[in-house]
Amino acid sequence: MSLDDSYFDYPHRKRGLDHDLFAMRYLKDAPRVDFGGGTRLALWVTVDIDFFPLDMPKTPFLPSGGLGRPYPDLWNFTTRDYGNRVGIYRLLEVLGARGIRPTAFVQGEAAQRMPALMDDLAGAGAEFAAGGWSMGNLHATPLPAEEERALIAKTREALSPWAPELAGWHSPASSETARTPDLVAEAGFGWIADWANDDMPYPFANGLTAMPLAHDLTDRAILFEQNQTVQQWAAQLGYAADVLLSEAETAGGRILNLTLTPWVTGQPYRIDAVAALLDRLLGLEGLAPRSAADILQSCQFLKEAA
């Protein structure tokens, strides 16, 4: 059997990246970031406000936490719903008591269905960012461009009463088509948190800034997907903080992202572990909480220099 020569024709084969979304950059070569006030490590706390539809599709893939049992999967649906009814308020209380302003990645359908929760998030001082439309509407091939553009637009519209100048975007389950970043930029967003390839922000060619969401350190990844204990989860966050603080001594400011999922860590048997973890992190010299807007303000020169 022989292959046609065109089989080996890949126009993006070259040194560096196989796309033009952003320039190749190694963190070791990046300019130093100064968060001010003696802060070497910015603690960026994010909270996911998701909506899992009861009739959610199983394709193109089932996202983490997706309803996988035959319809109606009430066991999984109500467990996820618990987070938005109960768990989020435990998290907001723990964060508020420590002066931490979280970034809330809110899905459009969640905002549309739960305006009272949105009011409470706003009252707690949360920084709003878009989390896509719902866990049943993933951004993945073969989603047509116009349908994807419409999902982004209606998500922005649903959040607009609480965040008229919405800046951040995170696709459901970090899903993307090849055009998602361009459509997000086209819709007027300023940053995106779907890419897990850096510890610090970096600029896209289309004007977006990529924010470093630490997917592997999320409570959903460690506690739900990997079935590890809260002690193991907290230990891994602590190890990450120690290493990043050490690197920041010579390389400049670093960011530690802590993502909290209300139906995972908002449970009564885990909330004390969240509080203890935050106290341990906030007790580290050189660490302080920062919102996405604060972080981007300190890193603005990276975008200007690109």
mmCIF file of N, CA, C and O in Angstrom, residues 44-47 49 88-89 91-93 95-106 116-129 162-163 289-294:
data_model
loop_
_atom_site.group_PDB
_atom_site.id
_atom_site.type_symbol
_atom_site.label_atom_id
_atom_site.label_comp_id
_atom_site.label_asym_id
_atom_site.label_seq_id
_atom_site.Cartn_x
_atom_site.Cartn_y
_atom_site.Cartn_z
ATOM 1 N N TRP A 44 -5.767 33.982 42.391
ATOM 2 C CA TRP A 44 -6.949 34.267 41.579
ATOM 3 C C TRP A 44 -7.980 33.172 41.821
ATOM 4 O O TRP A 44 -7.812 32.040 41.390
ATOM 5 N N VAL A 45 -9.036 33.521 42.551
ATOM 6 C CA VAL A 45 -10.083 32.558 42.893
ATOM 7 C C VAL A 45 -11.223 32.671 41.885
ATOM 8 O O VAL A 45 -11.771 33.755 41.674
ATOM 9 N N THR A 46 -11.563 31.556 41.269
ATOM 10 C CA THR A 46 -12.658 31.517 40.309
ATOM 11 C C THR A 46 -13.724 30.534 40.782
ATOM 12 O O THR A 46 -13.410 29.501 41.389
ATOM 13 N N VAL A 47 -14.978 30.874 40.507
ATOM 14 C CA VAL A 47 -16.114 30.040 40.906
ATOM 15 C C VAL A 47 -16.949 29.754 39.662
ATOM 16 O O VAL A 47 -17.284 30.681 38.910
ATOM 17 N N ILE A 49 -20.366 28.843 37.877
ATOM 18 C CA ILE A 49 -21.817 28.800 38.012
ATOM 19 C C ILE A 49 -22.349 28.165 36.732
ATOM 20 O O ILE A 49 -22.580 28.840 35.728
ATOM 21 N N ILE A 88 -23.030 27.340 46.656
ATOM 22 C CA ILE A 88 -22.435 28.633 46.322
ATOM 23 C C ILE A 88 -22.471 29.590 47.496
ATOM 24 O O ILE A 88 -21.545 30.386 47.695
ATOM 25 N N TYR A 89 -23.507 29.509 48.318
ATOM 26 C CA TYR A 89 -23.612 30.443 49.437
ATOM 27 C C TYR A 89 -22.600 30.122 50.537
ATOM 28 O O TYR A 89 -22.095 31.037 51.201
ATOM 29 N N LEU A 91 -19.622 28.907 49.827
ATOM 30 C CA LEU A 91 -18.368 29.401 49.260
ATOM 31 C C LEU A 91 -18.273 30.921 49.374
ATOM 32 O O LEU A 91 -17.228 31.466 49.747
ATOM 33 N N LEU A 92 -19.370 31.621 49.070
ATOM 34 C CA LEU A 92 -19.354 33.085 49.162
ATOM 35 C C LEU A 92 -19.106 33.546 50.594
ATOM 36 O O LEU A 92 -18.403 34.538 50.824
ATOM 37 N N GLU A 93 -19.655 32.824 51.563
ATOM 38 C CA GLU A 93 -19.443 33.196 52.971
ATOM 39 C C GLU A 93 -17.976 33.021 53.359
ATOM 40 O O GLU A 93 -17.377 33.909 54.001
ATOM 41 N N LEU A 95 -15.337 32.930 51.352
ATOM 42 C CA LEU A 95 -14.506 33.883 50.618
ATOM 43 C C LEU A 95 -14.686 35.297 51.159
ATOM 44 O O LEU A 95 -13.706 36.029 51.356
ATOM 45 N N GLY A 96 -15.924 35.695 51.407
ATOM 46 C CA GLY A 96 -16.185 37.036 51.910
ATOM 47 C C GLY A 96 -15.548 37.292 53.253
ATOM 48 O O GLY A 96 -15.061 38.393 53.528
ATOM 49 N N ALA A 97 -15.545 36.274 54.114
ATOM 50 C CA ALA A 97 -14.949 36.424 55.446
ATOM 51 C C ALA A 97 -13.454 36.674 55.370
ATOM 52 O O ALA A 97 -12.850 37.190 56.324
ATOM 53 N N ARG A 98 -12.854 36.341 54.244
ATOM 54 C CA ARG A 98 -11.404 36.509 54.076
ATOM 55 C C ARG A 98 -11.054 37.620 53.090
ATOM 56 O O ARG A 98 -9.905 37.752 52.680
ATOM 57 N N GLY A 99 -12.051 38.384 52.718
ATOM 58 C CA GLY A 99 -11.808 39.528 51.847
ATOM 59 C C GLY A 99 -11.410 39.155 50.434
ATOM 60 O O GLY A 99 -10.707 39.915 49.763
ATOM 61 N N ILE A 100 -11.865 37.997 49.958
ATOM 62 C CA ILE A 100 -11.506 37.526 48.623
ATOM 63 C C ILE A 100 -12.656 37.794 47.662
ATOM 64 O O ILE A 100 -13.788 37.361 47.896
ATOM 65 N N ARG A 101 -12.354 38.493 46.580
ATOM 66 C CA ARG A 101 -13.345 38.746 45.537
ATOM 67 C C ARG A 101 -13.180 37.723 44.428
ATOM 68 O O ARG A 101 -12.202 37.770 43.678
ATOM 69 N N PRO A 102 -14.106 36.776 44.304
ATOM 70 C CA PRO A 102 -13.937 35.745 43.273
ATOM 71 C C PRO A 102 -14.377 36.232 41.907
ATOM 72 O O PRO A 102 -15.181 37.153 41.776
ATOM 73 N N THR A 103 -13.836 35.592 40.885
ATOM 74 C CA THR A 103 -14.336 35.757 39.527
ATOM 75 C C THR A 103 -15.348 34.646 39.289
ATOM 76 O O THR A 103 -15.001 33.468 39.380
ATOM 77 N N ALA A 104 -16.595 35.011 39.005
ATOM 78 C CA ALA A 104 -17.653 34.023 38.795
ATOM 79 C C ALA A 104 -17.844 33.793 37.302
ATOM 80 O O ALA A 104 -18.273 34.698 36.585
ATOM 81 N N PHE A 105 -17.490 32.590 36.838
ATOM 82 C CA PHE A 105 -17.759 32.208 35.457
ATOM 83 C C PHE A 105 -19.210 31.730 35.388
ATOM 84 O O PHE A 105 -19.521 30.600 35.779
ATOM 85 N N VAL A 106 -20.090 32.598 34.926
ATOM 86 C CA VAL A 106 -21.520 32.307 34.934
ATOM 87 C C VAL A 106 -21.985 31.917 33.537
ATOM 88 O O VAL A 106 -21.715 32.627 32.568
ATOM 89 N N ALA A 116 -32.079 35.620 40.913
ATOM 90 C CA ALA A 116 -31.848 35.894 42.329
ATOM 91 C C ALA A 116 -30.421 35.538 42.731
ATOM 92 O O ALA A 116 -29.784 36.252 43.517
ATOM 93 N N LEU A 117 -29.915 34.446 42.190
ATOM 94 C CA LEU A 117 -28.522 34.073 42.454
ATOM 95 C C LEU A 117 -27.587 35.122 41.883
ATOM 96 O O LEU A 117 -26.580 35.476 42.514
ATOM 97 N N MET A 118 -27.897 35.630 40.716
ATOM 98 C CA MET A 118 -27.075 36.676 40.122
ATOM 99 C C MET A 118 -27.052 37.917 41.010
ATOM 100 O O MET A 118 -25.993 38.541 41.207
ATOM 101 N N ASP A 119 -28.208 38.278 41.544
ATOM 102 C CA ASP A 119 -28.262 39.429 42.465
ATOM 103 C C ASP A 119 -27.386 39.184 43.678
ATOM 104 O O ASP A 119 -26.686 40.095 44.156
ATOM 105 N N ASP A 120 -27.416 37.956 44.184
ATOM 106 C CA ASP A 120 -26.617 37.635 45.372
ATOM 107 C C ASP A 120 -25.127 37.636 45.059
ATOM 108 O O ASP A 120 -24.308 38.060 45.890
ATOM 109 N N LEU A 121 -24.754 37.165 43.878
ATOM 110 C CA LEU A 121 -23.352 37.224 43.478
ATOM 111 C C LEU A 121 -22.884 38.669 43.369
ATOM 112 O O LEU A 121 -21.790 39.031 43.826
ATOM 113 N N ALA A 122 -23.729 39.506 42.764
ATOM 114 C CA ALA A 122 -23.388 40.921 42.653
ATOM 115 C C ALA A 122 -23.286 41.559 44.032
ATOM 116 O O ALA A 122 -22.368 42.344 44.300
ATOM 117 N N GLY A 123 -24.209 41.199 44.915
ATOM 118 C CA GLY A 123 -24.176 41.742 46.270
ATOM 119 C C GLY A 123 -22.950 41.329 47.054
ATOM 120 O O GLY A 123 -22.491 42.054 47.941
ATOM 121 N N ALA A 124 -22.417 40.161 46.713
ATOM 122 C CA ALA A 124 -21.204 39.678 47.378
ATOM 123 C C ALA A 124 -19.946 40.266 46.755
ATOM 124 O O ALA A 124 -18.835 39.972 47.213
ATOM 125 N N GLY A 125 -20.102 41.081 45.705
ATOM 126 C CA GLY A 125 -18.945 41.720 45.079
ATOM 127 C C GLY A 125 -18.213 40.864 44.085
ATOM 128 O O GLY A 125 -17.069 41.170 43.722
ATOM 129 N N ALA A 126 -18.845 39.788 43.593
ATOM 130 C CA ALA A 126 -18.165 38.918 42.634
ATOM 131 C C ALA A 126 -17.872 39.658 41.336
ATOM 132 O O ALA A 126 -18.627 40.539 40.916
ATOM 133 N N GLU A 127 -16.780 39.305 40.715
ATOM 134 C CA GLU A 127 -16.417 39.811 39.391
ATOM 135 C C GLU A 127 -17.005 38.836 38.371
ATOM 136 O O GLU A 127 -16.716 37.650 38.402
ATOM 137 N N PHE A 128 -17.852 39.332 37.478
ATOM 138 C CA PHE A 128 -18.526 38.450 36.540
ATOM 139 C C PHE A 128 -17.690 38.206 35.287
ATOM 140 O O PHE A 128 -17.048 39.114 34.754
ATOM 141 N N ALA A 129 -17.742 36.958 34.806
ATOM 142 C CA ALA A 129 -17.175 36.574 33.521
ATOM 143 C C ALA A 129 -18.120 35.551 32.918
ATOM 144 O O ALA A 129 -18.875 34.883 33.636
ATOM 145 N N TRP A 162 -26.213 42.405 34.927
ATOM 146 C CA TRP A 162 -25.311 42.430 36.076
ATOM 147 C C TRP A 162 -23.876 42.794 35.679
ATOM 148 O O TRP A 162 -23.086 43.196 36.534
ATOM 149 N N ALA A 163 -23.549 42.642 34.401
ATOM 150 C CA ALA A 163 -22.184 42.919 33.937
ATOM 151 C C ALA A 163 -22.235 43.526 32.547
ATOM 152 O O ALA A 163 -21.916 42.864 31.549
ATOM 153 N N PRO A 289 -4.783 37.935 47.444
ATOM 154 C CA PRO A 289 -5.819 37.704 46.426
ATOM 155 C C PRO A 289 -5.902 38.862 45.441
ATOM 156 O O PRO A 289 -5.714 40.025 45.805
ATOM 157 N N ARG A 290 -6.171 38.532 44.186
ATOM 158 C CA ARG A 290 -6.331 39.530 43.142
ATOM 159 C C ARG A 290 -7.464 39.090 42.210
ATOM 160 O O ARG A 290 -7.607 37.909 41.907
ATOM 161 N N SER A 291 -8.255 40.050 41.733
ATOM 162 C CA SER A 291 -9.280 39.756 40.735
ATOM 163 C C SER A 291 -8.623 39.662 39.363
ATOM 164 O O SER A 291 -7.459 40.043 39.185
ATOM 165 N N ALA A 292 -9.379 39.187 38.374
ATOM 166 C CA ALA A 292 -8.853 39.144 37.009
ATOM 167 C C ALA A 292 -8.508 40.543 36.521
ATOM 168 O O ALA A 292 -7.474 40.753 35.880
ATOM 169 N N ALA A 293 -9.381 41.516 36.837
ATOM 170 C CA ALA A 293 -9.123 42.894 36.404
ATOM 171 C C ALA A 293 -7.835 43.427 37.010
ATOM 172 O O ALA A 293 -7.048 44.109 36.330
ATOM 173 N N ASP A 294 -7.585 43.124 38.282
ATOM 174 C CA ASP A 294 -6.357 43.573 38.938
ATOM 175 C C ASP A 294 -5.128 42.945 38.277
ATOM 176 O O ASP A 294 -4.118 43.615 38.038
#
